[in-house]
Short mmCIF file of C-alpha atoms and ligand atoms in Angstrom, two decimals:
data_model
loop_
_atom_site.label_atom_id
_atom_site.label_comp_id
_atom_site.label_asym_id
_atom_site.label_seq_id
_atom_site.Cartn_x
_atom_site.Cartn_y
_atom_site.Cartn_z
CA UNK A 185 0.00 0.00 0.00
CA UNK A 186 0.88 3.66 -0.90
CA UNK A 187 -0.60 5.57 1.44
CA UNK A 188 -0.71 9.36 1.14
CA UNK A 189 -2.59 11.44 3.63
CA UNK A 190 -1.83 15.29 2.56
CA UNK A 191 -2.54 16.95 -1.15
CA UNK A 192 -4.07 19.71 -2.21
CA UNK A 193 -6.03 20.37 -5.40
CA UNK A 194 -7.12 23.87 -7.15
CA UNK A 195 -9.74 23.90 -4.88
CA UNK A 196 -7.60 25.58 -2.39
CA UNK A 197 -3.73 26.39 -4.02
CA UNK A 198 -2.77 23.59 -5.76
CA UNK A 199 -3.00 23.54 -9.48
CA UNK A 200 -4.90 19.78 -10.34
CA UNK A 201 -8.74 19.73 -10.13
CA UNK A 202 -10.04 17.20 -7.66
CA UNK A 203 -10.49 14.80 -10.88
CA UNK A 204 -7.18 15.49 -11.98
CA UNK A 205 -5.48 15.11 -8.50
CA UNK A 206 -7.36 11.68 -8.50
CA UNK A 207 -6.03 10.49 -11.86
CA UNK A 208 -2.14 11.97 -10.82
CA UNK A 209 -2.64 9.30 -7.70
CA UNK A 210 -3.38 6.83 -9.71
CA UNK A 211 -0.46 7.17 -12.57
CA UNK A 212 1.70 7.69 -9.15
CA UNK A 213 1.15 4.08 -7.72
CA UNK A 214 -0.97 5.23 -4.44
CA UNK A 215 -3.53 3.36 -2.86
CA UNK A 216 -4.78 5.90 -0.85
CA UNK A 217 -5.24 9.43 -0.86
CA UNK A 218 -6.07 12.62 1.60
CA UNK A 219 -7.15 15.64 -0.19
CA UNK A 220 -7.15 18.24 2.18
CA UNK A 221 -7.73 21.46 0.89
CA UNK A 222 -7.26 24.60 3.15
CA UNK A 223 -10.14 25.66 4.88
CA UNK A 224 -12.26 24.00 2.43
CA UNK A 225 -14.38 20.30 1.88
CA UNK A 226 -15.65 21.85 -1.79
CA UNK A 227 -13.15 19.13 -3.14
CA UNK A 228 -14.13 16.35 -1.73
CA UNK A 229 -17.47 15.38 -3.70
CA UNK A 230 -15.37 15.21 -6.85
CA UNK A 231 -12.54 13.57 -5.71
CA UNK A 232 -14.59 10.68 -4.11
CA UNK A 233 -16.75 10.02 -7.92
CA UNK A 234 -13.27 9.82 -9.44
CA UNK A 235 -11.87 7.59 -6.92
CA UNK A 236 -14.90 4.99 -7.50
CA UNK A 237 -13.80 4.98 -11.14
CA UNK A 238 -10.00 4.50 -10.15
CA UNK A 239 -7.96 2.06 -8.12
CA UNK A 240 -7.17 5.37 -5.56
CA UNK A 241 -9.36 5.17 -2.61
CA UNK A 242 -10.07 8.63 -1.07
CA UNK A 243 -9.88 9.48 2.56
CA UNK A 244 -12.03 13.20 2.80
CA UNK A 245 -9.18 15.49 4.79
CA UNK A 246 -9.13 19.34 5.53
CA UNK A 247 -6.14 21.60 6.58
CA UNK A 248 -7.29 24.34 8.68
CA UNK A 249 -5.23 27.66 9.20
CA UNK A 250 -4.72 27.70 12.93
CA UNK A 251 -2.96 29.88 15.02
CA UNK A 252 -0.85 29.30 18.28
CA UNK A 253 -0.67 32.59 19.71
CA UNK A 254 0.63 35.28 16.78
CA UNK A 255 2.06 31.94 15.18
CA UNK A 256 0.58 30.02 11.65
CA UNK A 257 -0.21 26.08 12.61
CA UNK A 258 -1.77 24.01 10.02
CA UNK A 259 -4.18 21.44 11.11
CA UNK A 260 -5.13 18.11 9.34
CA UNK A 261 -8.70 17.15 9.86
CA UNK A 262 -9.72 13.31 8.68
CA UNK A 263 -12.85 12.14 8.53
CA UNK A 264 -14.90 14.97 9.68
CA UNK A 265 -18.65 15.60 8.85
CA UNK A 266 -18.39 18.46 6.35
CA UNK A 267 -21.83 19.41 7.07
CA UNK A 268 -21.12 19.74 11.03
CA UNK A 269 -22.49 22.93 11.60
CA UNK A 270 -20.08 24.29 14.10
CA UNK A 271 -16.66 23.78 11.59
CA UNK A 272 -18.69 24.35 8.59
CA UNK A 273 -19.09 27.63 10.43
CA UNK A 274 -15.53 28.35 11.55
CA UNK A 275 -14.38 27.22 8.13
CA UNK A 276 -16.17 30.13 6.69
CA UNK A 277 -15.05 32.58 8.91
CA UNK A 278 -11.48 31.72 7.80
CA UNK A 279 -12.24 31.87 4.48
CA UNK A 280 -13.40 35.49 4.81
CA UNK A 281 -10.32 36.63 6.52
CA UNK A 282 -8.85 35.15 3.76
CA UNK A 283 -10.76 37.47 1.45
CA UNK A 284 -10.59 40.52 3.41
CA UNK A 285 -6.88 40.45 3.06
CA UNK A 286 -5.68 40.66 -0.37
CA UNK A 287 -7.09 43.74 -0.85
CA UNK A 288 -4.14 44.57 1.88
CA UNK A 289 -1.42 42.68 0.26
CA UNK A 290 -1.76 43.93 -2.93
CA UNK A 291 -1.94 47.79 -1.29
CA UNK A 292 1.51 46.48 0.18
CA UNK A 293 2.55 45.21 -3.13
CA UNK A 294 1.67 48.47 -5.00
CA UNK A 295 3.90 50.18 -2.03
CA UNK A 296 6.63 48.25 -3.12
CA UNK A 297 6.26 49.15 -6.64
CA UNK A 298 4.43 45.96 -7.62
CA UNK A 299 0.66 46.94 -8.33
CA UNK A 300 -1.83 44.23 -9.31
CA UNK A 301 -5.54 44.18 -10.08
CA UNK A 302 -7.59 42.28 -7.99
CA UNK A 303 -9.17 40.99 -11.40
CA UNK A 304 -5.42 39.11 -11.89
CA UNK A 305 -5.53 37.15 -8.41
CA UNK A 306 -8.97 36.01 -9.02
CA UNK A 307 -7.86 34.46 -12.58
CA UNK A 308 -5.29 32.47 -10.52
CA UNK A 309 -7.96 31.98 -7.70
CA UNK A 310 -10.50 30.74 -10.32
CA UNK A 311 -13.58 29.91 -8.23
CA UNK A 312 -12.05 28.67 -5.09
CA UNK A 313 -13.51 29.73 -2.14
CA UNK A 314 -9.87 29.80 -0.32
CA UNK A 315 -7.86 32.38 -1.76
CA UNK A 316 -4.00 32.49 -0.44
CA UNK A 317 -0.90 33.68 -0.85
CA UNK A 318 0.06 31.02 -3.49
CA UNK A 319 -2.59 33.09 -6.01
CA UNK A 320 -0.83 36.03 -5.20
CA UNK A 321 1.82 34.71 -5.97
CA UNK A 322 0.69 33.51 -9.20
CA UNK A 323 -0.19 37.00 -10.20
CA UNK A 324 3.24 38.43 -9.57
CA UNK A 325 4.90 35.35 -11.60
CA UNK A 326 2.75 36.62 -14.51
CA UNK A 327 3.22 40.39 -14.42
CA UNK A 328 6.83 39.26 -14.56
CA UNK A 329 7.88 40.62 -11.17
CA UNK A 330 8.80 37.59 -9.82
CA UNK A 331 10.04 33.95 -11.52
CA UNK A 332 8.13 31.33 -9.18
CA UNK A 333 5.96 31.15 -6.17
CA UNK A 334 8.88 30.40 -4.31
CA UNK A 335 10.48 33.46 -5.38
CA UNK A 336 7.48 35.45 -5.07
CA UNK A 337 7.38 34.07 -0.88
CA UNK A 338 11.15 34.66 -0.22
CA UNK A 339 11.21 38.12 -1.71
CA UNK A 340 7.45 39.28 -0.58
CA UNK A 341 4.77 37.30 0.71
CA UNK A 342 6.88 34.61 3.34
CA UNK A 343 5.26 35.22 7.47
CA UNK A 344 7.91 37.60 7.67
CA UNK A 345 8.17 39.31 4.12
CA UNK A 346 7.33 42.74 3.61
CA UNK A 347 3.80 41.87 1.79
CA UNK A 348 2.61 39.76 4.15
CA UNK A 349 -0.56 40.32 5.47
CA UNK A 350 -1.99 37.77 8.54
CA UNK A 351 -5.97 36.76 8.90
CA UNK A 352 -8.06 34.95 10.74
CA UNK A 353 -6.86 31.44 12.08
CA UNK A 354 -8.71 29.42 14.58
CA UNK A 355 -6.64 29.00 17.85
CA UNK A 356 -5.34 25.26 17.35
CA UNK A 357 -6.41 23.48 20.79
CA UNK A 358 -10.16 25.25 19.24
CA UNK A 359 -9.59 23.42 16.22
CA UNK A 360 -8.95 20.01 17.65
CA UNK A 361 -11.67 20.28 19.46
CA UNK A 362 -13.81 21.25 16.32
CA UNK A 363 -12.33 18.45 14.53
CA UNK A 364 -13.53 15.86 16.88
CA UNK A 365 -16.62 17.35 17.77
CA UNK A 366 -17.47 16.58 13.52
CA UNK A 367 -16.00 13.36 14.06
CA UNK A 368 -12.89 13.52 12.59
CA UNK A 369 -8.68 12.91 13.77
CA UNK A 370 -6.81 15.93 14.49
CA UNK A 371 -3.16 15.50 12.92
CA UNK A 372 -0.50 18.74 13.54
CA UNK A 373 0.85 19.35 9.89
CA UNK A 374 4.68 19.47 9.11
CA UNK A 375 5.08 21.12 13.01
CA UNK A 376 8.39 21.99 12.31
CA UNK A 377 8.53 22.97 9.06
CA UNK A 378 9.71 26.65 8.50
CA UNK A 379 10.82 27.64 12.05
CA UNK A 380 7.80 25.60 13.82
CA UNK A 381 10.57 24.13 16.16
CA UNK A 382 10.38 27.15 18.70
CA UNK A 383 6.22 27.01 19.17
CA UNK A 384 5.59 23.17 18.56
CA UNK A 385 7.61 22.22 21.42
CA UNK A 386 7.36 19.44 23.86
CA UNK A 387 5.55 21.09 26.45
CA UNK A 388 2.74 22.28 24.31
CA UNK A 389 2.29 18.75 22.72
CA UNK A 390 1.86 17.24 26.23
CA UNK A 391 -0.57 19.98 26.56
CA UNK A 392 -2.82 19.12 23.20
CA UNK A 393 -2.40 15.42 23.88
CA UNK A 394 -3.78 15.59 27.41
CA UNK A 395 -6.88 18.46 27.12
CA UNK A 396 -7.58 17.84 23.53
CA UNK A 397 -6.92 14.24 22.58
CA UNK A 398 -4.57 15.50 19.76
CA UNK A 399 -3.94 12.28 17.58
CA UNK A 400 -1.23 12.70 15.65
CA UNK A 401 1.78 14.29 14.07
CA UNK A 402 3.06 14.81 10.80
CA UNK A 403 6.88 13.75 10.70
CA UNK A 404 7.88 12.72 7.31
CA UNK A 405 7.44 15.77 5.18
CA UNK A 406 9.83 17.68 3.01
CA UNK A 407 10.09 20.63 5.30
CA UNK A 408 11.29 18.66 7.57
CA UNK A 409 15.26 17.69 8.07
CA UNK A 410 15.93 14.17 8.24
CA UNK A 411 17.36 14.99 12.02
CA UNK A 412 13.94 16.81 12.73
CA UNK A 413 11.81 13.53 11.25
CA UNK A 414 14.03 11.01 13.88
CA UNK A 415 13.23 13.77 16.55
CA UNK A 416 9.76 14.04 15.88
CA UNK A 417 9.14 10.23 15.37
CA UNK A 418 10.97 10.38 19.58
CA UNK A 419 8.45 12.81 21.05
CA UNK A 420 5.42 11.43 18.79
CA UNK A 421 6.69 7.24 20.65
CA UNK A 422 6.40 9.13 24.11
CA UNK A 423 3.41 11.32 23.61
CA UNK A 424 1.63 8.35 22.10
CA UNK A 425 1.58 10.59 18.89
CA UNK A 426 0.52 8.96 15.35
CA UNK A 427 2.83 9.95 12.94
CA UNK A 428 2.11 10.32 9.27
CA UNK A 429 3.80 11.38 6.12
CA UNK A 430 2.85 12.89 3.02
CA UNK A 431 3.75 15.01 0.20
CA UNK A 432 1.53 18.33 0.62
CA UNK A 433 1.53 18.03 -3.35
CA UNK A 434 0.06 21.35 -4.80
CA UNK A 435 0.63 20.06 -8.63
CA UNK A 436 2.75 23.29 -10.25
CA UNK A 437 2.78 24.82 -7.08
CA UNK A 438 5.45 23.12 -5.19
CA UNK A 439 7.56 21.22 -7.08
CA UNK A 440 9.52 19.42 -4.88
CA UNK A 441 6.42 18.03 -3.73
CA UNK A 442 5.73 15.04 -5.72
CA UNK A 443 2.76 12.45 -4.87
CA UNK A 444 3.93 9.78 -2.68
CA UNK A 445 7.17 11.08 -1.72
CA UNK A 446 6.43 11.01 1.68
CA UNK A 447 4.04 8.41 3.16
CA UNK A 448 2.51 6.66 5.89
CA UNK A 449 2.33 3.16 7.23
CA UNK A 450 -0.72 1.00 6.81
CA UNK A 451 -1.08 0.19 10.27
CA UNK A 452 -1.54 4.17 11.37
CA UNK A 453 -4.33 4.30 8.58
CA UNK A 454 -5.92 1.74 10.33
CA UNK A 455 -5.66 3.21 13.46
CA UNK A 456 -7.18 6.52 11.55
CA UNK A 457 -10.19 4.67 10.33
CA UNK A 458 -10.94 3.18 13.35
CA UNK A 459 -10.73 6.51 15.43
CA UNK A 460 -12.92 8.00 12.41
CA UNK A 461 -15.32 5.25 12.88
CA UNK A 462 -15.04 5.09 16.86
CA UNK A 463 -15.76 9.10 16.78
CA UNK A 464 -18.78 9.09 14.36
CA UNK A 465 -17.01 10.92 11.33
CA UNK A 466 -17.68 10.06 7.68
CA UNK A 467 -15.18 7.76 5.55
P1 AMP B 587 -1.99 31.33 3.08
O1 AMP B 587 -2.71 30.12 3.60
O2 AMP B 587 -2.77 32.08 2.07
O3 AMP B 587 -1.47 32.21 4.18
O4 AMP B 587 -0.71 30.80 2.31
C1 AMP B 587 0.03 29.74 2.84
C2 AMP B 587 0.30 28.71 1.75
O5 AMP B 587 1.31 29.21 0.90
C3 AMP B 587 0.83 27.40 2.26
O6 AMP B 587 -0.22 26.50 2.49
C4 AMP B 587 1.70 26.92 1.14
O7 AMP B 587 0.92 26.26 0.18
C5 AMP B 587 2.20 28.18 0.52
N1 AMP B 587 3.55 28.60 0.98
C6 AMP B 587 3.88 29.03 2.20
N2 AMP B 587 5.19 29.37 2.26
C7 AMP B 587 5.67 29.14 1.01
C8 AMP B 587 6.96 29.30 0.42
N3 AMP B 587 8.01 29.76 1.12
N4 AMP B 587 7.10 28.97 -0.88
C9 AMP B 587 6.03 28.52 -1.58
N5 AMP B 587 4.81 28.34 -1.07
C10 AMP B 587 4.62 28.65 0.20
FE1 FE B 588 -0.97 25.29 0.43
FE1 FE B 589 0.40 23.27 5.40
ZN1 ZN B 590 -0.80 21.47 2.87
#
């Protein structure tokens, strides 16, 4: 089995319609498949009717923009109810920061020198209901101010670049909770991926584990050092921790983000399902 439990498709910022991202799985050898889109389950419908044609199975998966203190935490959601009224609702309040800001960003961008039409995010956007930075992004790449996304993060739009513009993110021991309460497994993604080592620290785990039943961790990941992975895999033995891995594939938009490049063992699946299953979430 070829098991992996993190991609994104258009729907949010990656580049691959749910269809598409299906199919990619597929070509790529994997057996199963998370989509989680940020802040969003819009994907999921489509993804699941391709995955009945297909030999991918689908496993419905959110990330949601959380927030531990002034600090960005993603949070992997599996198996939730996407109709549960009181994520559904937090999801959408997320989303609107979302919105609200660009208008901000691209004032900063004009600032700089850089000015964009909203009109030329919203191309890159298309109709998802989760605009980012990545579309942004996408929109400087094609004015020619920038070469890549990557560039376009390092020079401008990065937590600590002079574009950057924060939002709304739902305080993470909040989302855990809002996770289960819809049924679904609460897995911390990459934690210490881009300077996550100083907030995700012991301590605070302990703390998540033993209020909030957090169920996992995700250790293999590519922003992640192979001396941070054997680290993490330590804490996550101790804590009692799941630990997955994944790609984070965004299609285009990451590139050294391949399907199946990172992935995680059939036995933590297992342990997934049955805590979707035990928790009254939808698989
Ligand atoms: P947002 O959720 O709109 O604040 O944007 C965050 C998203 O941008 C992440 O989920 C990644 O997909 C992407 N991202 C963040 N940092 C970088 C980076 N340095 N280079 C490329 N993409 C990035
Ligand atoms: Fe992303
Ligand atoms: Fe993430
Ligand atoms: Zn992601």
């Amino acid at each position: 089995m070829t098991i992996d439990l993190h991609t994104h498709s258009a729907v949010s910022d990656g580049t691959d319609s749910p269809a598409d991202l299906v199919a990619a799985a597929a070509r790529a050898g994997l057996t199963v498949l998370a989509l989680c889109d940020h802040d969003t389950f819009d994907g999921l419908a489509d993804a699941a009717a391709a995955a009945r044609g297909s030999t991918v199975r689908l496993l419905p998966g959110i990330e949601i923009s959380a927030r531990l203190g002034g600090d960005s935490v993603h949070l992997l959601g599996y198996g939730c109810r996407t109709a549960d009224p009181a994520l559904t609702a937090e999801l959408a309040r997320i989303r609107e920061g979302r919105r609200r800001r660009v208008p901000a960003m691209l004032a900063a961008l004009a600032r700089l020198g850089m000015p964009l039409e909203l009109s030329e995010v919203a191309r890159f956007a298309g109709d998802s209901p989760s605009v980012g930075r990545p579309h942004v992004a996408d929109a400087l790449v094609a004015r020619g101010y920038v070469a890549d996304r990557n560039q376009a993060f390092a020079r401008y739009l990065a937590d600590d670049g002079p574009a950057y513009v924060s939002r709304y993110a739902t305080e993470v021991a909040t989302g855990i909770d809002l996770v289960h309460r819809a049924g679904g497994v609460a897995v911390i993604a990459h934690p210490w991926g881009r300077g996550g080592e100083r907030q995700i620290t012991e301590s605070l785990l302990v703390g998540l584990v033993g209020r909030h039943g957090l169920d996992g961790i995700e250790v293999d990941h590519n922003d992640h050092t192979p001396a941070q992975r054997r680290s993490l895999r330590v804490l996550a033995d101790r804590l009692g921790l799941l630990v997955t891995g994944s790609s984070d594939y965004h299609g285009l938009g990451k590139l050294n983000h391949p399907l199946g490049c990172h992935t995680t063992a059939p036995a933590v699946l297992g342990e997934i399902e049955r805590r979707i299953d035990l928790f009254g979430g939808s698989r």
